[in-house]
C-alpha cells in the first residue's frame, strides 16, 4: 500500500476553478535522443494510485481532472522518466518526484517535453535515478470527456420517463488509449497494480475493475463522494476500466464471485439472459482451465455508445447493448446466440489476455484467437443442441479462406513497429485464423494433450506476459507425452509455419487410377490464380487426414500423414499407395480438421459429385459436404477450375436438409450474385438457377409462414428456415414477398407487431423494398421509438432496402447526422447496408468522395470506421472508372488513411479481383447456365 494519498482538496479545487493554473505542455522542437517506438526499459511500474474526478452535470463542459501517484522501480540508472501521455493537460507546477518512503526529499526536475510521434512525455531530471531503488512520481492532469468512443469518454441515453438526456462516463483503453486518460506506461508488458479513486456526484454510481472498498464524502464539494476501490491484481493498462453512471443491475452467480449485469434502468428487463449464462460460463472455464477466476467480483455493463462489440476489462466487462441485452418477444434467437457467443468470448479473455497477456501486440492472436476458439466450446457447453461447434468452425474457416487469400493479407504473428499499426491487427487473421489454427492444433493433439498444454501454459505464465513460443513449448511436451507427434517433431516448427507466414495451403491431390497411387503437394491459395507472386514456394506443415467411399470413416480425424517442410526445400511432394479403389472417391481433410483447401483431379471430382447427387449424399459427413461446396466454389472463383464442377455439385442441395452446407453454399453464391447482378442477361439465368435449387427446401420448411413455431423446432432448423426465407424473398420466390408485405401492413395498420420475431428482419427489408415512402417513414419512426438495441439494429439494416433513390440519399444524411438519429457506433454498418443496395451504391460512392473531410472529422483520426466505409464501397466496384475515382480520393486524402495502409491495400485488391472475375467469368457462366436451362 502506498504511503500517502493525493490531497483531496487539490483535485476538488482544480475542478472548482476549471483547472486554470495548468500549463499545457507544447511539443518540443529540439532533437530527441530517444525515438524508438517502444518505451525505454529502465523503469518498471509497480503501483498506480489513480484519482479521477468526473462531473456530468453540465453537458456543455464534460471534463475530468485527475492525479496519479506512480510507484516504480529503477531497473537501470537513468536521468529521465519516459512514459505515455496523449491529449492531456499536465499541471507541471504540481509534478513531484520522491524516493519511496522518503517524504522529505523532492528530486529536481529539469524540464518536461513531448515527443508526439510516440505519445512520449519525457521528464528530464537533474540527477540520475539509481538502479534497484523505488520512486514515486506525482502528476496532475485534466482533459475533456471525449466523444470518440475511446479513452475516457462520454455516452448518453434518453430517459423516456423524464424526456431528459442522461450522461455517463466509460473507458475503452485497448489497445493504447489509457495514455489519453492518465499518464502511464501504456504497453501490455508493463503490468502493475492499481488503486483507483473515482470522484462523482453521490446520486451516481462508480464502477471499476475491483470491488468497492469504501466511500468518503468530499467536504469541499457538497453532494460529491470518493468511491475507493480495492487494490487490483497486476494488470496491463489497456485492461483498466472505470465508469460513472446511474445504471441499475441484476445480481447472479455464487457467493465466491459477485456477478452483476448492468444497464440503463429502463433496459433492466433485458439483462436476465446475460445474468443467467455469465456465471455458468465462468464456472465452465474455471473447470476447463483448472484455475479459479482470481477476482471477487465481475460486472458486465451495456454501454449505449460503444465502438467495439465488447471489451474484456478485468472485473468490468463492457459491451454494446446489442451484445449483452436480450428482450424477450423482441430479440431473435440469432440475437440470443450472438449474445451468448460474445459473453463467452469476453469471459474466456479473463484467462487468455487478462491472466496471461501477450508481451507485445504482435502476438495479439494469443488473446483474440484463444478467446474466439474457447467461446465456441463455452457456448457448446451451454447449448449443445444448437450444434454450434461445427457452424462456428465453418464460419471461422470461411472468413480466413476469403481474407487470407488476398496478397495483402498478413501473418498471424507479425512485427508491429508503431502504435498506429495496432488497430489494424484486430481483424479476421487475429480472431478467426487464430481460432482456426487452435482448432487444428486441438485436432492434432487430441483432448487431453490439448487442455493439459493449455493449463500448463496458463499456470507458468499467470499474472505475467507470454509470447507464442511459450505456448509451443507447453504443447510440445504434451504432444510427445501422449504420442500425438513423432519424437523428432516439435510444435514450434509445425505451428510457426502457420503463424509466421501469410496465407494457407491449397493441397493438390492427383490420383493415378491405373497404379492406385496418389501424389500430394501444396501451394498457396490466392483469390486469383493468375496473380504473379513468390508465394507458391511457401510451405506449411500440413496434417493430412482422409477417407474413401468404402471406408466412410469420418469419426476419426487423426493426422495420418504430414506434408513436411524441409529446410531449403519447398513444396515437397509425397506419394501414397493403395488408398482407394479405381471407381471410388477419396476425400481429404476429414471434418476440415486442417486449415487448407483441397483440389482433386477431374475424375475424383466426378466421383464425389456422383455421390452427392444421389440418395447416398449422407455418406459424406456434413462438415465435408460443406467443405466440398466451399472448395469447389472458391476454386472456380480463383480460376483453378471452371464453374461446371461446383454448379453441378450444387444440384444436390435440393435434397440437403442440413443447415451447414446450405449456409456455406449461399455464402459462396452471394459473392457471385454481388457481381453478376450488374449484368441483367447472365443474372437472369443465374437467379433462375438459384430459385431452382432453393425452392424445394424453402417449401419443405413452410416458407416464411409461421405454422412451424420457433419453440417447436431446433435452433439450427430455425436458422435454416430463416436462411431459405431470406433468399426466397430476395429472389421473389413463391409467396415470400406477399407474405412479408402482408405481415408488415398488418403491423402498420394495428400498431401491434405480430410478425414472428425471428423473421422480422426479413419481413422489414422485403416490405420496405416493395413498399412506398409511407412504409419507410413508419419504420423510421419505429426506430426512433425503440428501446431495444437488437431491434434497432434490424430496423437500421431494413431501412437501407428501399428502391427509392431519393429516400436512400436522405437516409445517408441521417446516418451521419450529429443529432444521433443513428448512433455513431452503428453508422458504418448502416452505410455499408446502403452501399450493398445497387440502387443507392452510386449515391453512397459519391457521398464518401464528396464528404470525406466531414466523415474524417465525424469519426476522428484514430478510428477505423473510415476505412470500413471505404471497404464497403470497394466490395461493390466492378469497373475501372470507379476504381480511378477511389484511387484519386486516396491520393488526395493520403493522410486520412496513412495509419491503415493494410486496409487500403485490401480494398484496392478487392476492386481489382472484382474486375478480373467479371472479365473471366461473365460470359462463361452465361453459357453454362443457358445450356443447363435448355437441358432442363
Coordinates of N, CA, C and O in Angstrom, one line a residue, residues 369-490:
X369 N -7.4 -15.0 -30.7 CA -7.7 -16.4 -31.3 C -8.1 -17.3 -30.2 O -9.1 -18.1 -30.4
X370 N -7.5 -17.3 -29.0 CA -7.9 -18.2 -27.9 C -9.3 -17.9 -27.5 O -10.2 -18.8 -27.3
X371 N -9.7 -16.6 -27.3 CA -11.0 -16.2 -26.8 C -12.1 -16.6 -27.8 O -13.1 -17.1 -27.4
X372 N -11.7 -16.5 -29.1 CA -12.7 -16.9 -30.2 C -12.9 -18.4 -30.1 O -14.1 -18.9 -30.2
X373 N -11.8 -19.2 -30.0 CA -12.0 -20.6 -30.0 C -12.7 -21.1 -28.8 O -13.6 -22.0 -28.8
X374 N -12.2 -20.6 -27.6 CA -12.8 -21.1 -26.4 C -14.3 -20.7 -26.2 O -15.1 -21.4 -25.6
X375 N -14.6 -19.6 -26.8 CA -16.1 -19.2 -26.8 C -16.9 -20.2 -27.5 O -18.1 -20.5 -27.1
X376 N -16.4 -20.8 -28.6 CA -17.1 -21.9 -29.3 C -17.4 -23.0 -28.3 O -18.5 -23.6 -28.3
X377 N -16.4 -23.4 -27.6 CA -16.5 -24.5 -26.6 C -17.5 -24.1 -25.5 O -18.3 -25.0 -25.0
X378 N -17.4 -22.9 -25.1 CA -18.3 -22.4 -24.0 C -19.7 -22.4 -24.4 O -20.6 -22.9 -23.6
X379 N -20.0 -21.9 -25.5 CA -21.4 -21.9 -26.0 C -21.9 -23.3 -26.2 O -23.1 -23.6 -25.9
X380 N -21.1 -24.2 -26.7 CA -21.5 -25.6 -26.9 C -21.8 -26.2 -25.6 O -22.7 -27.1 -25.5
X381 N -21.0 -25.9 -24.5 CA -21.3 -26.4 -23.2 C -22.7 -25.9 -22.7 O -23.5 -26.7 -22.2
X382 N -23.0 -24.6 -23.0 CA -24.3 -24.1 -22.6 C -25.5 -24.8 -23.3 O -26.5 -25.1 -22.7
X383 N -25.3 -24.9 -24.6 CA -26.4 -25.3 -25.5 C -25.9 -26.3 -26.6 O -25.8 -25.9 -27.7
X384 N -25.6 -27.5 -26.2 CA -25.1 -28.5 -27.2 C -26.1 -28.7 -28.4 O -25.7 -29.0 -29.5
X385 N -27.4 -28.5 -28.1 CA -28.5 -28.7 -29.1 C -28.4 -27.6 -30.2 O -29.0 -27.8 -31.2
X386 N -27.7 -26.5 -30.0 CA -27.5 -25.5 -31.0 C -26.6 -26.0 -32.1 O -26.6 -25.4 -33.2
X387 N -25.8 -27.0 -31.9 CA -24.9 -27.6 -32.9 C -24.0 -26.5 -33.4 O -23.7 -26.4 -34.6
X388 N -23.5 -25.6 -32.5 CA -22.7 -24.5 -33.0 C -21.2 -24.8 -33.2 O -20.5 -24.1 -33.9
X389 N -20.7 -25.9 -32.7 CA -19.3 -26.2 -32.8 C -18.9 -26.3 -34.3 O -17.9 -25.7 -34.8
X390 N -19.7 -27.1 -35.1 CA -19.4 -27.2 -36.5 C -19.6 -25.9 -37.2 O -18.8 -25.5 -38.1
X391 N -20.7 -25.2 -36.9 CA -21.0 -24.0 -37.6 C -20.0 -22.9 -37.3 O -19.6 -22.2 -38.2
X392 N -19.6 -22.8 -36.0 CA -18.6 -21.8 -35.7 C -17.2 -22.1 -36.4 O -16.5 -21.2 -36.9
X393 N -16.9 -23.4 -36.4 CA -15.7 -23.8 -37.1 C -15.7 -23.4 -38.6 O -14.8 -22.8 -39.1
X394 N -16.9 -23.7 -39.2 CA -17.0 -23.4 -40.6 C -17.0 -21.9 -40.9 O -16.4 -21.4 -41.8
X395 N -17.7 -21.1 -40.0 CA -17.7 -19.7 -40.1 C -16.3 -19.1 -40.0 O -16.0 -18.2 -40.8
X396 N -15.5 -19.5 -39.1 CA -14.2 -19.0 -38.9 C -13.3 -19.4 -40.2 O -12.6 -18.5 -40.7
X397 N -13.5 -20.6 -40.6 CA -12.7 -21.0 -41.8 C -13.1 -20.3 -43.0 O -12.2 -19.8 -43.8
X398 N -14.4 -20.0 -43.2 CA -14.8 -19.2 -44.4 C -14.2 -17.8 -44.3 O -13.8 -17.3 -45.4
X399 N -14.2 -17.2 -43.2 CA -13.6 -15.9 -43.0 C -12.1 -15.9 -43.3 O -11.6 -15.0 -44.0
X400 N -11.4 -16.9 -42.8 CA -10.0 -17.0 -43.1 C -9.7 -17.2 -44.6 O -8.9 -16.6 -45.2
X401 N -10.4 -18.2 -45.1 CA -10.2 -18.6 -46.5 C -10.4 -17.3 -47.5 O -9.7 -17.2 -48.5
X402 N -11.3 -16.5 -47.2 CA -11.6 -15.3 -48.0 C -10.5 -14.2 -47.8 O -9.8 -13.8 -48.7
X403 N -10.3 -13.9 -46.5 CA -9.4 -12.8 -46.2 C -7.9 -13.1 -46.5 O -7.2 -12.3 -47.0
X404 N -7.5 -14.3 -46.1 CA -6.1 -14.7 -46.1 C -5.7 -15.1 -47.5 O -4.5 -15.4 -47.8
X405 N -6.6 -15.1 -48.5 CA -6.3 -15.4 -49.9 C -6.0 -14.2 -50.6 O -5.7 -14.2 -51.8
X406 N -6.0 -13.0 -50.0 CA -5.5 -11.7 -50.6 C -4.0 -11.7 -50.5 O -3.4 -12.1 -49.5
X407 N -3.4 -11.2 -51.5 CA -2.0 -10.9 -51.5 C -1.6 -10.0 -50.3 O -0.6 -10.2 -49.7
X408 N -2.5 -9.1 -50.0 CA -2.2 -8.1 -48.9 C -2.6 -8.5 -47.5 O -2.7 -7.7 -46.6
X409 N -2.8 -9.8 -47.3 CA -3.1 -10.3 -46.0 C -1.7 -10.3 -45.2 O -0.7 -9.8 -45.7
X410 N -1.8 -10.8 -44.0 CA -0.6 -10.7 -43.2 C -0.5 -12.0 -42.3 O -1.5 -12.6 -42.0
X411 N 0.7 -12.3 -41.7 CA 0.8 -13.5 -40.8 C 0.0 -13.2 -39.5 O -0.3 -12.1 -39.2
X412 N -0.3 -14.3 -38.8 CA -1.0 -14.2 -37.5 C -0.1 -13.4 -36.6 O -0.6 -12.5 -35.9
X413 N 1.1 -13.8 -36.5 CA 2.1 -13.1 -35.7 C 3.1 -12.3 -36.5 O 3.8 -12.9 -37.3
X414 N 3.0 -11.0 -36.4 CA 3.8 -10.1 -37.3 C 4.3 -8.9 -36.5 O 3.6 -8.4 -35.7
X415 N 5.5 -8.5 -36.8 CA 6.0 -7.3 -36.0 C 5.1 -6.1 -36.2 O 4.6 -5.8 -37.3
X416 N 5.0 -5.4 -35.1 CA 4.3 -4.1 -35.0 C 5.3 -3.1 -34.6 O 5.8 -3.2 -33.4
X417 N 5.5 -2.1 -35.4 CA 6.6 -1.2 -35.1 C 6.2 0.2 -34.9 O 7.0 1.2 -35.0
X418 N 4.9 0.4 -34.7 CA 4.3 1.7 -34.3 C 3.0 1.5 -33.7 O 2.2 0.6 -34.1
X419 N 2.7 2.3 -32.7 CA 1.4 2.2 -32.1 C 0.2 2.3 -33.1 O -0.8 1.6 -32.9
X420 N 0.4 3.1 -34.1 CA -0.6 3.3 -35.1 C -1.0 2.1 -35.9 O -2.0 2.0 -36.5
X421 N -0.1 1.1 -35.9 CA -0.3 -0.2 -36.6 C -1.2 -1.2 -35.8 O -1.7 -2.1 -36.4
X422 N -1.4 -0.9 -34.5 CA -2.0 -1.9 -33.7 C -3.5 -2.2 -34.1 O -3.9 -3.3 -34.2
X423 N -4.2 -1.1 -34.3 CA -5.7 -1.2 -34.5 C -6.0 -2.1 -35.7 O -7.0 -2.8 -35.7
X424 N -5.1 -2.1 -36.7 CA -5.4 -2.9 -37.9 C -5.2 -4.4 -37.6 O -5.7 -5.2 -38.4
X425 N -4.6 -4.8 -36.5 CA -4.4 -6.2 -36.2 C -5.6 -6.8 -35.6 O -5.7 -8.0 -35.4
X426 N -6.6 -6.0 -35.2 CA -7.9 -6.5 -34.7 C -8.8 -6.9 -35.9 O -9.7 -6.3 -36.2
X427 N -8.4 -8.0 -36.5 CA -9.0 -8.4 -37.8 C -9.3 -9.9 -37.9 O -9.1 -10.6 -36.9
X428 N -9.7 -10.3 -39.0 CA -10.0 -11.7 -39.3 C -8.9 -12.6 -38.9 O -9.0 -13.7 -38.4
X429 N -7.6 -12.2 -39.2 CA -6.5 -13.0 -39.0 C -6.3 -13.3 -37.5 O -6.1 -14.4 -37.1
X430 N -6.3 -12.3 -36.7 CA -6.1 -12.4 -35.2 C -7.2 -13.2 -34.6 O -6.9 -14.1 -33.8
X431 N -8.4 -13.0 -35.0 CA -9.6 -13.6 -34.4 C -9.8 -15.0 -35.0 O -9.7 -16.0 -34.4
X432 N -10.2 -15.0 -36.3 CA -10.7 -16.2 -36.9 C -9.6 -17.2 -37.3 O -9.7 -18.4 -37.1
X433 N -8.5 -16.6 -37.9 CA -7.4 -17.6 -38.2 C -6.7 -18.1 -37.0 O -6.4 -19.2 -36.9
X434 N -6.6 -17.2 -36.0 CA -6.1 -17.7 -34.7 C -6.9 -18.8 -34.1 O -6.4 -19.8 -33.7
X435 N -8.2 -18.6 -34.2 CA -9.1 -19.7 -33.7 C -9.0 -20.9 -34.5 O -9.0 -22.1 -34.0
X436 N -9.0 -20.8 -35.9 CA -8.9 -22.0 -36.8 C -7.7 -22.8 -36.6 O -7.6 -24.0 -36.6
X437 N -6.6 -22.0 -36.3 CA -5.3 -22.7 -36.1 C -5.3 -23.5 -34.8 O -4.8 -24.6 -34.7
X438 N -6.0 -22.9 -33.8 CA -6.1 -23.6 -32.5 C -7.0 -24.8 -32.6 O -6.7 -25.9 -32.0
X439 N -8.0 -24.7 -33.4 CA -8.9 -25.9 -33.6 C -8.1 -27.0 -34.3 O -8.2 -28.2 -33.9
X440 N -7.3 -26.6 -35.3 CA -6.4 -27.6 -36.0 C -5.4 -28.3 -35.0 O -5.2 -29.5 -35.0
X441 N -4.9 -27.4 -34.1 CA -4.0 -27.9 -33.1 C -4.7 -28.9 -32.1 O -4.2 -29.9 -31.7
X442 N -5.9 -28.5 -31.8 CA -6.8 -29.4 -30.9 C -7.0 -30.7 -31.6 O -6.9 -31.8 -30.9
X443 N -7.2 -30.7 -32.9 CA -7.4 -32.0 -33.6 C -6.1 -32.8 -33.7 O -6.2 -34.0 -33.6
X444 N -5.0 -32.1 -33.8 CA -3.7 -32.8 -33.9 C -3.4 -33.5 -32.6 O -3.0 -34.7 -32.5
X445 N -3.6 -32.8 -31.5 CA -3.1 -33.2 -30.2 C -4.1 -34.1 -29.5 O -3.8 -34.9 -28.6
X446 N -5.4 -33.9 -29.8 CA -6.4 -34.7 -29.0 C -6.8 -33.9 -27.7 O -6.1 -33.0 -27.3
X447 N -7.9 -34.3 -27.1 CA -8.5 -33.6 -26.0 C -7.5 -33.5 -24.8 O -7.3 -32.4 -24.3
X448 N -7.0 -34.5 -24.3 CA -6.2 -34.5 -23.1 C -4.9 -33.7 -23.3 O -4.6 -32.8 -22.5
X449 N -4.2 -34.0 -24.3 CA -2.9 -33.2 -24.6 C -3.1 -31.8 -24.8 O -2.4 -30.9 -24.3
X450 N -4.2 -31.4 -25.5 CA -4.5 -30.0 -25.8 C -4.8 -29.3 -24.5 O -4.2 -28.2 -24.3
X451 N -5.7 -29.8 -23.7 CA -6.0 -29.0 -22.5 C -5.0 -29.1 -21.4 O -4.8 -28.1 -20.6
X452 N -4.2 -30.1 -21.3 CA -3.1 -30.2 -20.4 C -2.1 -29.1 -20.8 O -1.5 -28.5 -20.0
X453 N -1.8 -29.0 -22.1 CA -0.9 -28.0 -22.6 C -1.4 -26.6 -22.2 O -0.6 -25.7 -21.8
X454 N -2.7 -26.3 -22.4 CA -3.2 -25.0 -22.1 C -3.1 -24.7 -20.6 O -2.7 -23.6 -20.2
X455 N -3.4 -25.7 -19.8 CA -3.3 -25.5 -18.3 C -1.9 -25.2 -17.9 O -1.6 -24.3 -17.0
X456 N -0.9 -25.9 -18.5 CA 0.5 -25.7 -18.2 C 0.9 -24.3 -18.6 O 1.6 -23.6 -17.8
X457 N 0.5 -23.9 -19.8 CA 0.8 -22.5 -20.3 C 0.2 -21.4 -19.4 O 0.9 -20.5 -19.0
X458 N -1.0 -21.6 -18.9 CA -1.6 -20.6 -18.0 C -0.9 -20.6 -16.7 O -0.7 -19.5 -16.1
X459 N -0.6 -21.7 -16.1 CA -0.1 -21.8 -14.8 C 1.3 -21.2 -14.7 O 1.6 -20.4 -13.7
X460 N 2.2 -21.4 -15.7 CA 3.5 -20.9 -15.6 C 3.6 -19.4 -15.9 O 4.6 -18.8 -15.7
X461 N 2.6 -18.9 -16.6 CA 2.6 -17.5 -17.0 C 1.6 -16.6 -16.4 O 1.4 -15.5 -16.7
X462 N 0.9 -17.1 -15.4 CA -0.2 -16.4 -14.8 C 0.3 -15.1 -14.1 O 1.4 -15.0 -13.5
X463 N -0.5 -14.0 -14.3 CA -0.2 -12.6 -13.9 C 1.1 -12.1 -14.5 O 1.7 -11.2 -14.0
X464 N 1.4 -12.7 -15.7 CA 2.6 -12.3 -16.4 C 2.3 -12.2 -17.9 O 1.2 -12.2 -18.3
X465 N 3.4 -12.0 -18.7 CA 3.2 -11.9 -20.1 C 3.9 -13.1 -20.8 O 4.9 -13.6 -20.3
X466 N 3.4 -13.4 -22.0 CA 3.9 -14.5 -22.7 C 4.0 -14.2 -24.2 O 3.4 -13.2 -24.7
X467 N 4.7 -15.1 -24.9 CA 4.7 -15.0 -26.4 C 4.4 -16.4 -26.9 O 4.4 -17.4 -26.2
X468 N 4.2 -16.5 -28.3 CA 3.7 -17.7 -28.8 C 4.7 -18.9 -28.6 O 4.3 -20.0 -28.4
X469 N 6.0 -18.6 -28.5 CA 6.9 -19.7 -28.2 C 6.7 -20.4 -26.9 O 6.9 -21.6 -26.7
X470 N 6.2 -19.6 -25.9 CA 5.8 -20.2 -24.6 C 4.7 -21.2 -24.8 O 4.6 -22.3 -24.1
X471 N 3.8 -20.9 -25.7 CA 2.7 -21.8 -25.9 C 3.2 -23.1 -26.6 O 2.8 -24.2 -26.3
X472 N 4.0 -22.9 -27.6 CA 4.5 -24.1 -28.3 C 5.3 -25.0 -27.4 O 5.2 -26.2 -27.5
X473 N 6.1 -24.4 -26.5 CA 6.8 -25.3 -25.5 C 5.9 -26.1 -24.7 O 6.1 -27.3 -24.5
X474 N 4.8 -25.5 -24.3 CA 3.8 -26.3 -23.4 C 3.2 -27.4 -24.2 O 3.0 -28.5 -23.7
X475 N 2.9 -27.1 -25.5 CA 2.2 -28.1 -26.3 C 3.2 -29.3 -26.8 O 2.8 -30.4 -26.9
X476 N 4.4 -28.9 -27.0 CA 5.4 -29.9 -27.4 C 5.5 -31.0 -26.4 O 5.5 -32.2 -26.7
X477 N 5.7 -30.6 -25.1 CA 5.8 -31.6 -24.0 C 4.6 -32.6 -24.0 O 4.8 -33.8 -23.9
X478 N 3.4 -32.0 -24.1 CA 2.2 -32.9 -24.1 C 2.0 -33.7 -25.3 O 1.6 -34.8 -25.3
X479 N 2.4 -33.1 -26.5 CA 2.3 -33.9 -27.7 C 3.2 -35.1 -27.7 O 2.8 -36.2 -28.2
X480 N 4.4 -35.0 -27.1 CA 5.2 -36.2 -27.0 C 4.8 -37.1 -26.0 O 4.8 -38.4 -26.2
X481 N 4.3 -36.6 -24.9 CA 3.8 -37.5 -23.8 C 2.6 -38.3 -24.2 O 2.6 -39.5 -23.9
X482 N 1.8 -37.8 -25.0 CA 0.6 -38.5 -25.5 C 0.8 -39.1 -26.9 O -0.2 -39.6 -27.5
X483 N 2.0 -39.1 -27.4 CA 2.4 -39.7 -28.6 C 1.5 -39.2 -29.8 O 1.1 -40.0 -30.6
X484 N 1.3 -37.9 -29.8 CA 0.5 -37.4 -30.9 C 1.3 -36.9 -32.1 O 0.8 -36.6 -33.2
X485 N 2.6 -36.7 -31.9 CA 3.5 -36.4 -32.9 C 4.8 -37.2 -32.8 O 5.1 -37.7 -31.7
X486 N 5.5 -37.4 -33.8 CA 6.8 -38.2 -33.8 C 7.8 -37.5 -32.9 O 7.8 -36.3 -32.7
X487 N 8.6 -38.3 -32.2 CA 9.7 -37.8 -31.3 C 10.5 -36.7 -31.9 O 11.0 -35.8 -31.2
X488 N 10.8 -36.8 -33.2 CA 11.7 -35.8 -33.9 C 11.0 -34.5 -34.2 O 11.6 -33.6 -34.7
X489 N 9.6 -34.5 -34.1 CA 8.9 -33.3 -34.4 C 8.7 -32.4 -33.1 O 8.8 -32.9 -32.0
X490 N 8.6 -31.1 -33.4 CA 8.2 -30.2 -32.3 C 7.2 -29.2 -32.7 O 7.1 -28.9 -33.9

